[in-house]
Amino acid sequence: GKAIGLYMVEYDDRWPLGVDPADKFTPQIWAQFPEFQALIAHLPLMHDLLDPYIEAPNVWECPSDKGQIVDDVSFEIIDSMPRSFDRFGTSYYYRTELTMRQLTSNLPDITKVNVYFDGSGAWHGDGDILREGDTFQEMLAKMDKYRYNVLFGDLHVKNISNDQYRTAWSTPVE
């Protein structure tokens, strides 16, 4: 959170111009925004972008990271096994919509907007990771047990349930 705050001080209060592994390696999730989708290949991963603002690069590693096969937001295949950190250099993912829309911290309800979070809610909950071939009902049953560590727009962090996570995702940013 501090790294994001320091970045924003230097860049006119704009959210970092970076992407997470889901954006970089499953850019099809941005098909409805072709101009932004075209930029993804040229944008750095968030942890690389924010590294100059932190003292210890191990901050990007969640000790509970056990990877994922299917992203629990887009439901796209994103093989980050055996661990997201080992595969991509980070365990955390970003609400890239903030970057795509070139927003500042002037959000309608900054305290409820999820900014940075665990790559999978399975890491802190009782549910298994989503797997290719799981039915939608199986995915929902797994995700019902998920918990996420989330950095919100006002830079507070909280561990939340899957329902709270989905509510954060539905919080408007404009």
C-alpha positions as YAML, in Angstrom:
chain: A
units: angstrom
residues:
- id: 1
  name: GLY
  ca: [0.00, 0.00, 0.00]
- id: 2
  name: LYS
  ca: [2.81, 2.39, 0.85]
- id: 3
  name: ALA
  ca: [4.47, 1.69, -2.51]
- id: 4
  name: ILE
  ca: [1.25, 2.56, -4.33]
- id: 5
  name: GLY
  ca: [0.87, 5.73, -2.27]
- id: 6
  name: LEU
  ca: [4.45, 6.81, -3.02]
- id: 7
  name: TYR
  ca: [3.98, 6.09, -6.72]
- id: 8
  name: MET
  ca: [0.81, 8.19, -6.77]
- id: 9
  name: VAL
  ca: [2.58, 11.14, -5.15]
- id: 10
  name: GLU
  ca: [5.06, 11.17, -8.03]
- id: 11
  name: TYR
  ca: [2.46, 10.67, -10.77]
- id: 12
  name: ASP
  ca: [-0.20, 13.32, -10.11]
- id: 13
  name: ASP
  ca: [-2.31, 11.07, -7.88]
- id: 14
  name: ARG
  ca: [-2.83, 8.50, -10.69]
- id: 15
  name: TRP
  ca: [-3.05, 4.79, -9.97]
- id: 16
  name: PRO
  ca: [0.06, 2.87, -11.13]
- id: 17
  name: LEU
  ca: [0.37, 2.28, -14.85]
- id: 18
  name: GLY
  ca: [0.93, -1.44, -14.59]
- id: 19
  name: VAL
  ca: [-0.83, -4.76, -14.93]
- id: 20
  name: ASP
  ca: [-1.02, -7.98, -12.98]
- id: 21
  name: PRO
  ca: [-0.33, -11.54, -14.22]
- id: 22
  name: ALA
  ca: [-4.00, -12.09, -15.12]
- id: 23
  name: ASP
  ca: [-3.88, -9.07, -17.45]
- id: 24
  name: LYS
  ca: [-0.46, -9.90, -18.90]
- id: 25
  name: PHE
  ca: [-1.07, -13.59, -19.52]
- id: 26
  name: THR
  ca: [-4.82, -13.61, -20.26]
- id: 27
  name: PRO
  ca: [-5.23, -10.30, -22.14]
- id: 28
  name: GLN
  ca: [-8.45, -11.58, -23.69]
- id: 29
  name: ILE
  ca: [-10.20, -10.46, -20.48]
- id: 30
  name: TRP
  ca: [-9.87, -6.92, -21.89]
- id: 31
  name: ALA
  ca: [-11.50, -7.70, -25.27]
- id: 32
  name: GLN
  ca: [-14.24, -5.11, -24.63]
- id: 33
  name: PHE
  ca: [-11.51, -2.44, -24.37]
- id: 34
  name: PRO
  ca: [-9.30, -3.02, -27.45]
- id: 35
  name: GLU
  ca: [-7.25, 0.18, -26.99]
- id: 36
  name: PHE
  ca: [-6.24, -0.89, -23.49]
- id: 37
  name: GLN
  ca: [-5.82, -4.52, -24.53]
- id: 38
  name: ALA
  ca: [-3.27, -3.39, -27.13]
- id: 39
  name: LEU
  ca: [-1.24, -1.62, -24.42]
- id: 40
  name: ILE
  ca: [-1.00, -4.59, -22.07]
- id: 41
  name: ALA
  ca: [2.04, -6.13, -23.79]
- id: 42
  name: HIS
  ca: [3.92, -2.85, -23.24]
- id: 43
  name: LEU
  ca: [2.96, -2.27, -19.59]
- id: 44
  name: PRO
  ca: [5.09, -3.58, -16.73]
- id: 45
  name: LEU
  ca: [3.84, -5.98, -14.13]
- id: 46
  name: MET
  ca: [2.79, -4.07, -11.02]
- id: 47
  name: HIS
  ca: [5.42, -5.58, -8.74]
- id: 48
  name: ASP
  ca: [8.18, -4.59, -11.19]
- id: 49
  name: LEU
  ca: [6.74, -1.08, -11.44]
- id: 50
  name: LEU
  ca: [6.50, -0.68, -7.67]
- id: 51
  name: ASP
  ca: [9.83, -2.33, -6.72]
- id: 52
  name: PRO
  ca: [11.67, 1.04, -6.50]
- id: 53
  name: TYR
  ca: [9.25, 2.08, -3.73]
- id: 54
  name: ILE
  ca: [9.85, -0.88, -1.43]
- id: 55
  name: GLU
  ca: [12.79, -2.10, 0.62]
- id: 56
  name: ALA
  ca: [12.16, -5.85, 0.54]
- id: 57
  name: PRO
  ca: [11.08, -7.60, -2.68]
- id: 58
  name: ASN
  ca: [9.78, -10.56, -0.64]
- id: 59
  name: VAL
  ca: [6.74, -8.38, 0.11]
- id: 60
  name: TRP
  ca: [5.28, -9.73, -3.16]
- id: 61
  name: GLU
  ca: [5.25, -13.30, -1.78]
- id: 62
  name: CYS
  ca: [2.25, -14.55, 0.18]
- id: 63
  name: PRO
  ca: [3.36, -17.45, 2.42]
- id: 64
  name: SER
  ca: [0.01, -19.15, 1.75]
- id: 65
  name: ASP
  ca: [0.35, -18.92, -2.06]
- id: 66
  name: LYS
  ca: [-0.49, -22.31, -3.54]
- id: 67
  name: GLY
  ca: [-1.01, -21.15, -7.11]
- id: 68
  name: GLN
  ca: [-4.10, -21.34, -9.22]
- id: 69
  name: ILE
  ca: [-5.22, -22.84, -12.50]
- id: 70
  name: VAL
  ca: [-8.42, -20.90, -13.13]
- id: 71
  name: ASP
  ca: [-8.62, -17.23, -12.14]
- id: 72
  name: ASP
  ca: [-11.42, -16.68, -9.61]
- id: 73
  name: VAL
  ca: [-12.40, -13.31, -11.10]
- id: 74
  name: SER
  ca: [-12.33, -13.86, -14.89]
- id: 75
  name: PHE
  ca: [-12.59, -17.68, -14.79]
- id: 76
  name: GLU
  ca: [-9.87, -17.79, -17.48]
- id: 77
  name: ILE
  ca: [-7.12, -20.42, -17.38]
- id: 78
  name: ILE
  ca: [-4.04, -18.88, -15.73]
- id: 79
  name: ASP
  ca: [-1.64, -21.61, -14.73]
- id: 80
  name: SER
  ca: [0.36, -20.23, -11.84]
- id: 81
  name: MET
  ca: [1.40, -23.58, -10.44]
- id: 82
  name: PRO
  ca: [3.08, -24.51, -8.22]
- id: 83
  name: ARG
  ca: [2.76, -20.96, -6.81]
- id: 84
  name: SER
  ca: [1.92, -17.61, -8.36]
- id: 85
  name: PHE
  ca: [5.05, -16.07, -6.82]
- id: 86
  name: ASP
  ca: [7.29, -18.74, -8.35]
- id: 87
  name: ARG
  ca: [5.64, -18.43, -11.76]
- id: 88
  name: PHE
  ca: [5.14, -14.65, -12.03]
- id: 89
  name: GLY
  ca: [7.15, -13.03, -9.22]
- id: 90
  name: THR
  ca: [4.06, -11.99, -7.26]
- id: 91
  name: SER
  ca: [1.24, -13.52, -5.25]
- id: 92
  name: TYR
  ca: [-0.91, -10.41, -5.58]
- id: 93
  name: TYR
  ca: [-3.18, -9.08, -8.29]
- id: 94
  name: TYR
  ca: [-4.48, -5.60, -9.11]
- id: 95
  name: ARG
  ca: [-7.78, -3.99, -10.04]
- id: 96
  name: THR
  ca: [-6.34, -2.85, -13.35]
- id: 97
  name: GLU
  ca: [-9.53, -0.99, -14.17]
- id: 98
  name: LEU
  ca: [-8.03, 1.86, -12.11]
- id: 99
  name: THR
  ca: [-5.14, 2.08, -14.57]
- id: 100
  name: MET
  ca: [-7.22, 1.43, -17.68]
- id: 101
  name: ARG
  ca: [-9.54, 4.31, -16.83]
- id: 102
  name: GLN
  ca: [-6.56, 6.52, -15.81]
- id: 103
  name: LEU
  ca: [-8.20, 7.32, -12.47]
- id: 104
  name: THR
  ca: [-6.92, 9.22, -9.46]
- id: 105
  name: SER
  ca: [-7.65, 8.57, -5.79]
- id: 106
  name: ASN
  ca: [-10.80, 10.67, -6.21]
- id: 107
  name: LEU
  ca: [-13.07, 7.59, -6.30]
- id: 108
  name: PRO
  ca: [-16.76, 7.66, -5.30]
- id: 109
  name: ASP
  ca: [-16.19, 5.37, -2.28]
- id: 110
  name: ILE
  ca: [-12.46, 4.84, -1.94]
- id: 111
  name: THR
  ca: [-12.82, 2.86, 1.30]
- id: 112
  name: LYS
  ca: [-14.74, 0.08, -0.48]
- id: 113
  name: VAL
  ca: [-12.76, -0.27, -3.73]
- id: 114
  name: ASN
  ca: [-10.46, -3.30, -3.88]
- id: 115
  name: VAL
  ca: [-7.07, -2.31, -5.29]
- id: 116
  name: TYR
  ca: [-4.63, -5.14, -4.57]
- id: 117
  name: PHE
  ca: [-5.44, -8.65, -3.36]
- id: 118
  name: ASP
  ca: [-4.45, -12.31, -3.17]
- id: 119
  name: GLY
  ca: [-4.29, -14.10, -6.51]
- id: 120
  name: SER
  ca: [-6.71, -16.71, -5.18]
- id: 121
  name: GLY
  ca: [-9.11, -16.81, -2.26]
- id: 122
  name: ALA
  ca: [-8.30, -20.51, -1.81]
- id: 123
  name: TRP
  ca: [-5.02, -19.58, -0.14]
- id: 124
  name: HIS
  ca: [-6.67, -18.28, 3.02]
- id: 125
  name: GLY
  ca: [-9.96, -20.16, 2.97]
- id: 126
  name: ASP
  ca: [-10.94, -23.78, 3.21]
- id: 127
  name: GLY
  ca: [-11.74, -24.22, -0.49]
- id: 128
  name: ASP
  ca: [-9.49, -25.85, -3.08]
- id: 129
  name: ILE
  ca: [-8.21, -23.84, -6.04]
- id: 130
  name: LEU
  ca: [-10.40, -23.71, -9.14]
- id: 131
  name: ARG
  ca: [-9.37, -26.28, -11.69]
- id: 132
  name: GLU
  ca: [-9.94, -26.70, -15.41]
- id: 133
  name: GLY
  ca: [-12.90, -29.03, -15.79]
- id: 134
  name: ASP
  ca: [-14.66, -27.89, -12.60]
- id: 135
  name: THR
  ca: [-18.33, -27.27, -13.24]
- id: 136
  name: PHE
  ca: [-19.68, -23.82, -12.47]
- id: 137
  name: GLN
  ca: [-21.48, -25.26, -9.44]
- id: 138
  name: GLU
  ca: [-18.22, -26.81, -8.19]
- id: 139
  name: MET
  ca: [-16.47, -23.47, -8.60]
- id: 140
  name: LEU
  ca: [-19.20, -21.66, -6.66]
- id: 141
  name: ALA
  ca: [-19.01, -24.23, -3.85]
- id: 142
  name: LYS
  ca: [-15.23, -23.82, -3.61]
- id: 143
  name: MET
  ca: [-15.38, -20.02, -3.74]
- id: 144
  name: ASP
  ca: [-17.98, -19.93, -0.97]
- id: 145
  name: LYS
  ca: [-15.13, -20.91, 1.38]
- id: 146
  name: TYR
  ca: [-12.59, -18.41, 0.01]
- id: 147
  name: ARG
  ca: [-11.03, -15.54, 1.94]
- id: 148
  name: TYR
  ca: [-8.88, -12.72, 0.54]
- id: 149
  name: ASN
  ca: [-6.38, -10.27, 1.97]
- id: 150
  name: VAL
  ca: [-7.35, -7.02, 0.24]
- id: 151
  name: LEU
  ca: [-5.76, -3.58, 0.03]
- id: 152
  name: PHE
  ca: [-8.55, -1.03, -0.41]
- id: 153
  name: GLY
  ca: [-8.37, 2.36, -2.12]
- id: 154
  name: ASP
  ca: [-7.75, 4.25, 1.11]
- id: 155
  name: LEU
  ca: [-4.81, 1.85, 1.65]
- id: 156
  name: HIS
  ca: [-6.27, -0.11, 4.59]
- id: 157
  name: VAL
  ca: [-5.98, -3.90, 4.43]
- id: 158
  name: LYS
  ca: [-8.57, -6.40, 5.54]
- id: 159
  name: ASN
  ca: [-9.16, -10.15, 5.27]
- id: 160
  name: ILE
  ca: [-12.59, -10.62, 3.73]
- id: 161
  name: SER
  ca: [-14.97, -13.39, 2.66]
- id: 162
  name: ASN
  ca: [-15.74, -14.23, -0.95]
- id: 163
  name: ASP
  ca: [-19.08, -12.39, -0.70]
- id: 164
  name: GLN
  ca: [-17.33, -9.26, 0.59]
- id: 165
  name: TYR
  ca: [-14.74, -9.62, -2.18]
- id: 166
  name: ARG
  ca: [-17.44, -9.77, -4.86]
- id: 167
  name: THR
  ca: [-19.07, -6.70, -3.30]
- id: 168
  name: ALA
  ca: [-15.74, -4.84, -3.48]
- id: 169
  name: TRP
  ca: [-15.46, -5.78, -7.17]
- id: 170
  name: SER
  ca: [-18.92, -4.36, -7.80]
- id: 171
  name: THR
  ca: [-18.07, -1.04, -6.13]
- id: 172
  name: PRO
  ca: [-18.05, 1.59, -8.87]
- id: 173
  name: VAL
  ca: [-14.78, 3.43, -9.53]
- id: 174
  name: GLU
  ca: [-16.34, 6.27, -11.54]
...
